[in-house]
Amino acid sequence: MLIQILMGFSALLMLAAIMLWLWRQTVELRLRKALGSSTDKMRAVSNEKTQVLSFLEQQRMALGVKRGEAAKMRAAISQLRIDNNEMRVRDFYVLHQIGEPSKDKEEYACNLLPSPAVDPGRELPAPLRGIDHRSSIWAESEAAARRQLDMHFPEKGPLRPAGFRRGA
């Protein structure tokens, strides 16, 4: 009888071992599925991270290029300011030439000064203010030269002739 009990007990133990092994396989299968979906999620997050890092690197490079361009523009503006200041120091003037030189015409000259009475909207542009303006007129006679001056520089215009003379 002891043998039958031992055989029954060993059959129960074997059945329990098989049940534990099946339970373990079931748990392992569930963990593999969970791990598989976690791995997919981790792969997706890793791909997204790679894309974001790539985008940030592109933006960083673009920012570097823009900063370089801005530095070049600042240098160009600085050089223009230096050139502008140098031009203001030099003996610089704007020459308004009226008429074309020819054998039968003489040259008359005059300085042009800002007019005290200017029609609205006809003021000199800012870059032309504060600069010496001169006029060279080619005409057959002094009267013709004065008529041309009055026509090109009217009384209510931004510039008025002063110091009319023959020759340059």
Backbone as JSON Lines, residues from 0, in Angstrom:
{"i":0,"aa":"M","n":[0.79,-1.16,0.0],"ca":[0.0,0.0,0.0],"c":[0.88,1.28,0.0]}
{"i":1,"aa":"L","n":[1.93,1.22,0.63],"ca":[2.84,2.36,0.67],"c":[3.31,2.68,-0.76]}
{"i":2,"aa":"I","n":[3.48,1.7,-1.55],"ca":[3.93,1.91,-2.91],"c":[2.83,2.62,-3.69]}
{"i":3,"aa":"Q","n":[1.59,2.23,-3.44],"ca":[0.49,2.88,-4.15],"c":[0.38,4.34,-3.71]}
{"i":4,"aa":"I","n":[0.6,4.58,-2.46],"ca":[0.52,5.96,-1.95],"c":[1.67,6.77,-2.57]}
{"i":5,"aa":"L","n":[2.84,6.17,-2.59],"ca":[3.98,6.88,-3.14],"c":[3.78,7.12,-4.64]}
{"i":6,"aa":"M","n":[3.21,6.16,-5.34],"ca":[2.97,6.32,-6.77],"c":[1.91,7.4,-6.99]}
{"i":7,"aa":"G","n":[0.89,7.41,-6.17],"ca":[-0.13,8.45,-6.28],"c":[0.45,9.83,-5.97]}
{"i":8,"aa":"F","n":[1.28,9.83,-4.92],"ca":[1.89,11.1,-4.54],"c":[2.84,11.57,-5.64]}
{"i":9,"aa":"S","n":[3.62,10.7,-6.26],"ca":[4.52,11.09,-7.33],"c":[3.74,11.52,-8.56]}
{"i":10,"aa":"A","n":[2.58,10.88,-8.82],"ca":[1.75,11.3,-9.95],"c":[1.23,12.7,-9.68]}
{"i":11,"aa":"L","n":[0.82,12.97,-8.41],"ca":[0.35,14.33,-8.06],"c":[1.5,15.34,-8.21]}
{"i":12,"aa":"L","n":[2.68,14.94,-7.77],"ca":[3.83,15.84,-7.88],"c":[4.14,16.11,-9.36]}
{"i":13,"aa":"M","n":[4.06,15.06,-10.18],"ca":[4.32,15.23,-11.58],"c":[3.26,16.12,-12.22]}
{"i":14,"aa":"L","n":[2.02,15.93,-11.83],"ca":[0.93,16.76,-12.34],"c":[1.13,18.2,-11.88]}
{"i":15,"aa":"A","n":[1.56,18.41,-10.63],"ca":[1.82,19.76,-10.1],"c":[2.98,20.39,-10.86]}
{"i":16,"aa":"A","n":[4.03,19.6,-11.16],"ca":[5.17,20.12,-11.9],"c":[4.75,20.55,-13.3]}
{"i":17,"aa":"I","n":[3.91,19.72,-13.95],"ca":[3.43,20.07,-15.29],"c":[2.59,21.33,-15.23]}
{"i":18,"aa":"M","n":[1.74,21.47,-14.2],"ca":[0.89,22.66,-14.04],"c":[1.76,23.9,-13.81]}
{"i":19,"aa":"L","n":[2.8,23.75,-12.98],"ca":[3.71,24.89,-12.72],"c":[4.43,25.28,-14.0]}
{"i":20,"aa":"W","n":[4.86,24.24,-14.76],"ca":[5.57,24.52,-16.0],"c":[4.64,25.24,-16.97]}
{"i":21,"aa":"L","n":[3.37,24.84,-17.1],"ca":[2.4,25.5,-17.97],"c":[2.12,26.92,-17.5]}
{"i":22,"aa":"W","n":[1.98,27.06,-16.16],"ca":[1.74,28.41,-15.61],"c":[2.93,29.31,-15.94]}
{"i":23,"aa":"R","n":[4.16,28.8,-15.78],"ca":[5.38,29.56,-16.06],"c":[5.43,29.94,-17.54]}
{"i":24,"aa":"Q","n":[5.07,29.05,-18.44],"ca":[5.07,29.33,-19.87],"c":[4.05,30.43,-20.19]}
{"i":25,"aa":"T","n":[2.89,30.36,-19.55],"ca":[1.86,31.38,-19.77],"c":[2.35,32.75,-19.31]}
{"i":26,"aa":"V","n":[2.94,32.8,-18.13],"ca":[3.47,34.06,-17.59],"c":[4.59,34.57,-18.51]}
{"i":27,"aa":"E","n":[5.46,33.7,-18.94],"ca":[6.57,34.09,-19.81],"c":[6.05,34.62,-21.15]}
{"i":28,"aa":"L","n":[5.02,34.0,-21.7],"ca":[4.42,34.46,-22.95],"c":[3.82,35.85,-22.78]}
{"i":29,"aa":"R","n":[3.1,36.06,-21.67],"ca":[2.54,37.4,-21.39],"c":[3.64,38.44,-21.27]}
{"i":30,"aa":"L","n":[4.72,38.11,-20.56],"ca":[5.83,39.04,-20.39],"c":[6.5,39.36,-21.74]}
{"i":31,"aa":"R","n":[6.64,38.33,-22.61],"ca":[7.23,38.56,-23.93],"c":[6.36,39.5,-24.77]}
{"i":32,"aa":"K","n":[5.03,39.31,-24.7],"ca":[4.12,40.21,-25.43],"c":[4.23,41.63,-24.89]}
{"i":33,"aa":"A","n":[4.24,41.75,-23.56],"ca":[4.36,43.08,-22.94],"c":[5.71,43.7,-23.3]}
{"i":34,"aa":"L","n":[6.76,42.9,-23.25],"ca":[8.08,43.38,-23.59],"c":[8.14,43.77,-25.07]}
{"i":35,"aa":"G","n":[7.49,42.99,-25.92],"ca":[7.46,43.29,-27.35],"c":[6.79,44.62,-27.62]}
{"i":36,"aa":"S","n":[5.65,44.9,-27.02],"ca":[4.97,46.18,-27.23],"c":[5.79,47.31,-26.62]}
{"i":37,"aa":"S","n":[6.45,47.06,-25.49],"ca":[7.32,48.08,-24.89],"c":[8.51,48.35,-25.79]}
{"i":38,"aa":"T","n":[9.05,47.31,-26.41],"ca":[10.18,47.49,-27.33],"c":[9.74,48.31,-28.54]}
{"i":39,"aa":"D","n":[8.55,48.04,-29.07],"ca":[8.03,48.81,-30.21],"c":[7.85,50.28,-29.81]}
{"i":40,"aa":"K","n":[7.3,50.5,-28.6],"ca":[7.11,51.87,-28.13],"c":[8.46,52.56,-27.96]}
{"i":41,"aa":"M","n":[9.43,51.82,-27.4],"ca":[10.75,52.39,-27.19],"c":[11.41,52.7,-28.53]}
{"i":42,"aa":"R","n":[11.25,51.84,-29.53],"ca":[11.79,52.07,-30.86],"c":[11.15,53.32,-31.48]}
{"i":43,"aa":"A","n":[9.83,53.45,-31.33],"ca":[9.13,54.62,-31.88],"c":[9.61,55.9,-31.21]}
{"i":44,"aa":"V","n":[9.76,55.86,-29.89],"ca":[10.25,57.04,-29.16],"c":[11.69,57.35,-29.56]}
{"i":45,"aa":"S","n":[12.5,56.33,-29.76],"ca":[13.88,56.53,-30.17],"c":[13.95,57.16,-31.56]}
{"i":46,"aa":"N","n":[13.09,56.69,-32.48],"ca":[13.04,57.28,-33.82],"c":[12.6,58.74,-33.75]}
{"i":47,"aa":"E","n":[11.61,59.03,-32.93],"ca":[11.13,60.41,-32.78],"c":[12.23,61.28,-32.19]}
{"i":48,"aa":"K","n":[12.95,60.74,-31.21],"ca":[14.06,61.48,-30.6],"c":[15.13,61.78,-31.64]}
{"i":49,"aa":"T","n":[15.44,60.82,-32.49],"ca":[16.44,61.01,-33.55],"c":[16.0,62.11,-34.51]}
{"i":50,"aa":"Q","n":[14.72,62.11,-34.87],"ca":[14.19,63.15,-35.77],"c":[14.27,64.52,-35.12]}
{"i":51,"aa":"V","n":[13.91,64.61,-33.86],"ca":[13.95,65.89,-33.14],"c":[15.39,66.39,-33.05]}
{"i":52,"aa":"L","n":[16.33,65.48,-32.72],"ca":[17.74,65.87,-32.63],"c":[18.27,66.32,-33.99]}
{"i":53,"aa":"S","n":[17.85,65.65,-35.06],"ca":[18.26,66.05,-36.41],"c":[17.72,67.44,-36.75]}
{"i":54,"aa":"F","n":[16.45,67.66,-36.42],"ca":[15.84,68.98,-36.67],"c":[16.56,70.06,-35.87]}
{"i":55,"aa":"L","n":[16.87,69.77,-34.6],"ca":[17.57,70.75,-33.78],"c":[18.96,71.05,-34.34]}
{"i":56,"aa":"E","n":[19.64,70.05,-34.84],"ca":[20.96,70.26,-35.42],"c":[20.87,71.12,-36.69]}
{"i":57,"aa":"Q","n":[19.85,70.86,-37.51],"ca":[19.64,71.68,-38.7],"c":[19.36,73.13,-38.31]}
{"i":58,"aa":"Q","n":[18.53,73.31,-37.3],"ca":[18.2,74.66,-36.84],"c":[19.44,75.36,-36.26]}
{"i":59,"aa":"R","n":[20.26,74.6,-35.54],"ca":[21.49,75.15,-34.97],"c":[22.42,75.6,-36.09]}
{"i":60,"aa":"M","n":[22.53,74.79,-37.14],"ca":[23.38,75.16,-38.27],"c":[22.82,76.39,-38.99]}
{"i":61,"aa":"A","n":[21.51,76.43,-39.18],"ca":[20.87,77.59,-39.83],"c":[21.08,78.84,-38.99]}
{"i":62,"aa":"L","n":[21.0,78.71,-37.68],"ca":[21.22,79.85,-36.79],"c":[22.66,80.34,-36.92]}
{"i":63,"aa":"G","n":[23.6,79.42,-37.03],"ca":[25.0,79.81,-37.21],"c":[25.19,80.59,-38.5]}
{"i":64,"aa":"V","n":[24.54,80.12,-39.58],"ca":[24.63,80.82,-40.86],"c":[24.02,82.21,-40.74]}
{"i":65,"aa":"K","n":[22.85,82.3,-40.1],"ca":[22.19,83.61,-39.94],"c":[23.04,84.55,-39.09]}
{"i":66,"aa":"R","n":[23.67,84.01,-38.06],"ca":[24.54,84.86,-37.22],"c":[25.73,85.35,-38.04]}
{"i":67,"aa":"G","n":[26.28,84.49,-38.9],"ca":[27.37,84.91,-39.77],"c":[26.94,86.0,-40.72]}
{"i":68,"aa":"E","n":[25.75,85.83,-41.31],"ca":[25.22,86.86,-42.22],"c":[24.97,88.17,-41.48]}
{"i":69,"aa":"A","n":[24.44,88.07,-40.26],"ca":[24.19,89.27,-39.46],"c":[25.51,89.98,-39.14]}
{"i":70,"aa":"A","n":[26.54,89.22,-38.83],"ca":[27.84,89.82,-38.54],"c":[28.39,90.53,-39.79]}
{"i":71,"aa":"K","n":[28.23,89.89,-40.96],"ca":[28.68,90.53,-42.2],"c":[27.91,91.81,-42.46]}
{"i":72,"aa":"M","n":[26.59,91.77,-42.2],"ca":[25.76,92.97,-42.42],"c":[26.16,94.09,-41.46]}
{"i":73,"aa":"R","n":[26.43,93.72,-40.19],"ca":[26.87,94.74,-39.23],"c":[28.19,95.35,-39.67]}
{"i":74,"aa":"A","n":[29.11,94.53,-40.18],"ca":[30.39,95.04,-40.67],"c":[30.17,95.96,-41.87]}
{"i":75,"aa":"A","n":[29.28,95.57,-42.78],"ca":[29.0,96.4,-43.96],"c":[28.37,97.73,-43.55]}
{"i":76,"aa":"I","n":[27.45,97.69,-42.59],"ca":[26.82,98.93,-42.11],"c":[27.86,99.82,-41.45]}
{"i":77,"aa":"S","n":[28.74,99.22,-40.67],"ca":[29.8,99.98,-40.02],"c":[30.69,100.64,-41.07]}
{"i":78,"aa":"Q","n":[31.04,99.89,-42.12],"ca":[31.87,100.45,-43.19],"c":[31.14,101.57,-43.91]}
{"i":79,"aa":"L","n":[29.84,101.41,-44.15],"ca":[29.06,102.47,-44.8],"c":[29.04,103.73,-43.94]}
{"i":80,"aa":"R","n":[28.92,103.56,-42.64],"ca":[28.94,104.73,-41.74],"c":[30.3,105.43,-41.82]}
{"i":81,"aa":"I","n":[31.37,104.64,-41.83],"ca":[32.7,105.23,-41.94],"c":[32.83,105.98,-43.26]}
{"i":82,"aa":"D","n":[32.41,105.33,-44.37],"ca":[32.46,105.98,-45.68],"c":[31.62,107.25,-45.71]}
{"i":83,"aa":"N","n":[30.45,107.19,-45.12],"ca":[29.57,108.36,-45.08],"c":[30.23,109.5,-44.32]}
{"i":84,"aa":"N","n":[30.82,109.2,-43.18],"ca":[31.51,110.24,-42.41],"c":[32.7,110.8,-43.18]}
{"i":85,"aa":"E","n":[33.44,109.95,-43.89],"ca":[34.55,110.43,-44.71],"c":[34.05,111.34,-45.82]}
{"i":86,"aa":"M","n":[32.94,110.96,-46.45],"ca":[32.39,111.78,-47.54],"c":[31.94,113.14,-47.02]}
{"i":87,"aa":"R","n":[31.4,113.19,-45.82],"ca":[30.96,114.48,-45.27],"c":[32.15,115.39,-44.98]}
{"i":88,"aa":"V","n":[33.3,114.81,-44.65],"ca":[34.48,115.6,-44.34],"c":[35.11,116.16,-45.62]}
{"i":89,"aa":"R","n":[35.06,115.41,-46.7],"ca":[35.66,115.84,-47.96],"c":[34.91,117.03,-48.54]}
{"i":90,"aa":"D","n":[35.56,117.69,-49.5],"ca":[34.89,118.77,-50.23],"c":[34.01,118.09,-51.28]}
{"i":91,"aa":"F","n":[32.77,117.87,-50.94],"ca":[31.85,117.09,-51.75],"c":[30.68,117.99,-52.14]}
{"i":92,"aa":"Y","n":[30.26,117.92,-53.37],"ca":[29.09,118.69,-53.78],"c":[28.36,117.95,-54.89]}
{"i":93,"aa":"V","n":[27.09,118.34,-55.06],"ca":[26.26,117.77,-56.11],"c":[26.2,118.8,-57.23]}
{"i":94,"aa":"L","n":[26.53,118.36,-58.44],"ca":[26.53,119.26,-59.59],"c":[25.27,118.99,-60.41]}
{"i":95,"aa":"H","n":[24.47,120.03,-60.6],"ca":[23.27,119.95,-61.43],"c":[23.63,120.58,-62.77]}
{"i":96,"aa":"Q","n":[23.73,119.78,-63.81],"ca":[24.1,120.29,-65.12],"c":[22.85,120.48,-65.95]}
{"i":97,"aa":"I","n":[22.72,121.69,-66.51],"ca":[21.57,122.02,-67.36],"c":[22.09,122.34,-68.74]}
{"i":98,"aa":"G","n":[21.57,121.66,-69.74],"ca":[22.02,121.87,-71.11],"c":[23.27,121.06,-71.42]}
{"i":99,"aa":"E","n":[23.59,121.02,-72.71],"ca":[24.75,120.26,-73.19],"c":[25.81,121.24,-73.71]}
{"i":100,"aa":"P","n":[27.08,120.97,-73.44],"ca":[28.14,121.84,-73.97],"c":[28.19,121.78,-75.51]}
{"i":101,"aa":"S","n":[28.41,122.93,-76.12],"ca":[28.58,122.99,-77.58],"c":[29.36,124.26,-77.93]}
{"i":102,"aa":"K","n":[29.68,124.4,-79.23],"ca":[30.48,125.57,-79.68],"c":[29.74,126.88,-79.47]}
{"i":103,"aa":"D","n":[28.44,126.91,-79.73],"ca":[27.69,128.16,-79.67],"c":[27.1,128.45,-78.29]}
{"i":104,"aa":"K","n":[27.46,127.66,-77.27],"ca":[26.94,127.89,-75.92],"c":[28.09,128.19,-74.96]}
{"i":105,"aa":"E","n":[27.77,129.02,-73.95],"ca":[28.74,129.35,-72.92],"c":[28.3,128.69,-71.61]}
{"i":106,"aa":"E","n":[29.27,128.52,-70.72],"ca":[28.94,127.91,-69.42],"c":[28.74,129.01,-68.39]}
{"i":107,"aa":"Y","n":[27.64,128.88,-67.64],"ca":[27.35,129.76,-66.52],"c":[27.24,128.88,-65.28]}
{"i":108,"aa":"A","n":[27.56,129.45,-64.13],"ca":[27.54,128.66,-62.91],"c":[26.88,129.45,-61.79]}
{"i":109,"aa":"C","n":[26.35,128.7,-60.82],"ca":[25.81,129.33,-59.62],"c":[25.73,128.28,-58.52]}
{"i":110,"aa":"N","n":[25.68,128.79,-57.3],"ca":[25.46,127.91,-56.15],"c":[23.96,127.77,-55.94]}
{"i":111,"aa":"L","n":[23.55,126.65,-55.39],"ca":[22.14,126.43,-55.1],"c":[21.99,126.29,-53.59]}
{"i":112,"aa":"L","n":[21.12,127.11,-53.03],"ca":[20.9,127.1,-51.58],"c":[19.5,126.6,-51.27]}
{"i":113,"aa":"P","n":[19.29,126.03,-50.09],"ca":[17.94,125.59,-49.72],"c":[16.98,126.77,-49.74]}
{"i":114,"aa":"S","n":[15.81,126.56,-50.29],"ca":[14.81,127.61,-50.41],"c":[14.06,127.77,-49.09]}
{"i":115,"aa":"P","n":[13.81,129.03,-48.67],"ca":[13.04,129.23,-47.42],"c":[11.56,128.89,-47.59]}
{"i":116,"aa":"A","n":[11.03,129.03,-48.81],"ca":[9.61,128.75,-49.06],"c":[9.52,127.56,-50.01]}
{"i":117,"aa":"V","n":[9.19,126.39,-49.48],"ca":[9.13,125.17,-50.28],"c":[7.7,124.66,-50.3]}
{"i":118,"aa":"D","n":[7.24,124.26,-51.5],"ca":[5.92,123.64,-51.59],"c":[5.94,122.32,-50.82]}
{"i":119,"aa":"P","n":[4.84,121.98,-50.13],"ca":[4.81,120.7,-49.41],"c":[5.03,119.52,-50.37]}
{"i":120,"aa":"G","n":[5.85,118.57,-49.93],"ca":[6.14,117.39,-50.73],"c":[7.3,117.58,-51.69]}
{"i":121,"aa":"R","n":[7.87,118.78,-51.75],"ca":[8.99,119.03,-52.67],"c":[10.3,119.25,-51.93]}
{"i":122,"aa":"E","n":[10.33,118.9,-50.65],"ca":[11.55,119.09,-49.86],"c":[12.65,118.17,-50.39]}
{"i":123,"aa":"L","n":[13.87,118.54,-50.11],"ca":[15.0,117.69,-50.5],"c":[14.98,116.4,-49.68]}
{"i":124,"aa":"P","n":[15.32,115.28,-50.29],"ca":[15.44,114.04,-49.51],"c":[16.54,114.18,-48.46]}
{"i":125,"aa":"A","n":[16.42,113.48,-47.38],"ca":[17.36,113.6,-46.27],"c":[18.82,113.43,-46.69]}
{"i":126,"aa":"P","n":[19.18,112.47,-47.55],"ca":[20.6,112.32,-47.91],"c":[21.17,113.53,-48.67]}
{"i":127,"aa":"L","n":[20.31,114.35,-49.3],"ca":[20.79,115.49,-50.07],"c":[20.82,116.78,-49.26]}
{"i":128,"aa":"R","n":[20.31,116.73,-48.05],"ca":[20.35,117.93,-47.18],"c":[21.74,118.06,-46.58]}
{"i":129,"aa":"G","n":[22.19,119.29,-46.41],"ca":[23.49,119.54,-45.79],"c":[24.65,119.37,-46.74]}
{"i":130,"aa":"I","n":[24.38,119.11,-48.02],"ca":[25.44,118.96,-49.02],"c":[25.42,120.19,-49.91]}
{"i":131,"aa":"D","n":[26.61,120.63,-50.33],"ca":[26.74,121.78,-51.22],"c":[26.2,121.4,-52.6]}
{"i":132,"aa":"H","n":[25.27,122.22,-53.13],"ca":[24.7,122.0,-54.47],"c":[25.18,123.14,-55.38]}
{"i":133,"aa":"R","n":[25.65,122.76,-56.56],"ca":[26.1,123.75,-57.54],"c":[25.44,123.44,-58.87]}
{"i":134,"aa":"S","n":[25.36,124.47,-59.71],"ca":[24.72,124.29,-61.0],"c":[25.65,124.77,-62.1]}
{"i":135,"aa":"S","n":[25.66,124.01,-63.2],"ca":[26.4,124.39,-64.4],"c":[25.38,124.47,-65.53]}
{"i":136,"aa":"I","n":[25.27,125.68,-66.13],"ca":[24.25,125.91,-67.17],"c":[24.96,126.23,-68.48]}
{"i":137,"aa":"W","n":[24.58,125.5,-69.52],"ca":[25.11,125.76,-70.86],"c":[24.0,126.44,-71.66]}
{"i":138,"aa":"A","n":[24.25,127.71,-72.03],"ca":[23.23,128.48,-72.76],"c":[23.9,129.45,-73.72]}
{"i":139,"aa":"E","n":[23.07,129.99,-74.67],"ca":[23.58,130.92,-75.68],"c":[23.88,132.29,-75.1]}
{"i":140,"aa":"S","n":[23.13,132.67,-74.04],"ca":[23.33,133.99,-73.44],"c":[23.02,133.91,-71.95]}
{"i":141,"aa":"E","n":[23.36,135.02,-71.27],"ca":[23.11,135.08,-69.82],"c":[21.61,135.06,-69.54]}
{"i":142,"aa":"A","n":[20.82,135.7,-70.36],"ca":[19.36,135.73,-70.17],"c":[18.79,134.32,-70.35]}
{"i":143,"aa":"A","n":[19.27,133.6,-71.38],"ca":[18.79,132.23,-71.59],"c":[19.17,131.33,-70.41]}
{"i":144,"aa":"A","n":[20.37,131.56,-69.86],"ca":[20.81,130.78,-68.71],"c":[19.93,131.07,-67.5]}
{"i":145,"aa":"R","n":[19.58,132.34,-67.29],"ca":[18.7,132.68,-66.15],"c":[17.3,132.08,-66.33]}
{"i":146,"aa":"R","n":[16.77,132.09,-67.57],"ca":[15.47,131.47,-67.82],"c":[15.51,129.97,-67.49]}
{"i":147,"aa":"Q","n":[16.56,129.31,-67.92],"ca":[16.69,127.87,-67.62],"c":[16.78,127.63,-66.12]}
{"i":148,"aa":"L","n":[17.52,128.49,-65.44],"ca":[17.61,128.35,-63.97],"c":[16.24,128.51,-63.33]}
{"i":149,"aa":"D","n":[15.49,129.53,-63.73],"ca":[14.16,129.75,-63.15],"c":[13.22,128.6,-63.48]}
{"i":150,"aa":"M","n":[13.39,128.01,-64.66],"ca":[12.53,126.9,-65.04],"c":[12.86,125.64,-64.2]}
{"i":151,"aa":"H","n":[14.15,125.35,-64.01],"ca":[14.55,124.14,-63.29],"c":[14.51,124.3,-61.77]}
{"i":152,"aa":"F","n":[14.67,125.51,-61.29],"ca":[14.65,125.75,-59.85],"c":[13.65,126.86,-59.54]}
{"i":153,"aa":"P","n":[12.34,126.53,-59.49],"ca":[11.32,127.54,-59.25],"c":[11.41,128.12,-57.84]}
{"i":154,"aa":"E","n":[10.7,129.26,-57.67],"ca":[10.77,129.99,-56.39],"c":[10.31,129.14,-55.21]}
{"i":155,"aa":"K","n":[9.31,128.29,-55.39],"ca":[8.8,127.45,-54.3],"c":[9.43,126.05,-54.3]}
{"i":156,"aa":"G","n":[10.52,125.88,-55.04],"ca":[11.21,124.59,-55.09],"c":[12.16,124.42,-53.91]}
{"i":157,"aa":"P","n":[12.79,123.27,-53.78],"ca":[13.66,123.01,-52.64],"c":[15.01,123.76,-52.7]}
{"i":158,"aa":"L","n":[15.47,124.14,-53.92],"ca":[16.74,124.85,-54.07],"c":[16.52,126.13,-54.85]}
{"i":159,"aa":"R","n":[17.27,127.17,-54.46],"ca":[17.21,128.46,-55.15],"c":[18.62,128.87,-55.55]}
{"i":160,"aa":"P","n":[18.79,129.41,-56.78],"ca":[20.13,129.84,-57.25],"c":[20.63,131.06,-56.49]}
{"i":161,"aa":"A","n":[21.95,131.09,-56.3],"ca":[22.6,132.24,-55.67],"c":[24.0,132.37,-56.27]}
{"i":162,"aa":"G","n":[24.45,133.59,-56.45],"ca":[25.82,133.83,-56.96],"c":[25.99,133.43,-58.41]}
{"i":163,"aa":"F","n":[25.12,133.92,-59.3],"ca":[25.19,133.6,-60.73],"c":[26.43,134.23,-61.33]}
{"i":164,"aa":"R","n":[27.17,133.47,-62.18],"ca":[28.39,133.99,-62.8],"c":[28.67,133.25,-64.1]}
{"i":165,"aa":"R","n":[29.5,133.88,-64.94],"ca":[29.9,133.25,-66.19],"c":[31.11,132.37,-65.9]}
{"i":166,"aa":"G","n":[31.17,131.21,-66.54],"ca":[32.29,130.29,-66.34],"c":[32.02,129.33,-65.19]}
{"i":167,"aa":"A","n":[32.9,128.35,-65.06],"ca":[32.69,127.32,-64.06],"c":[33.03,127.77,-62.7]}
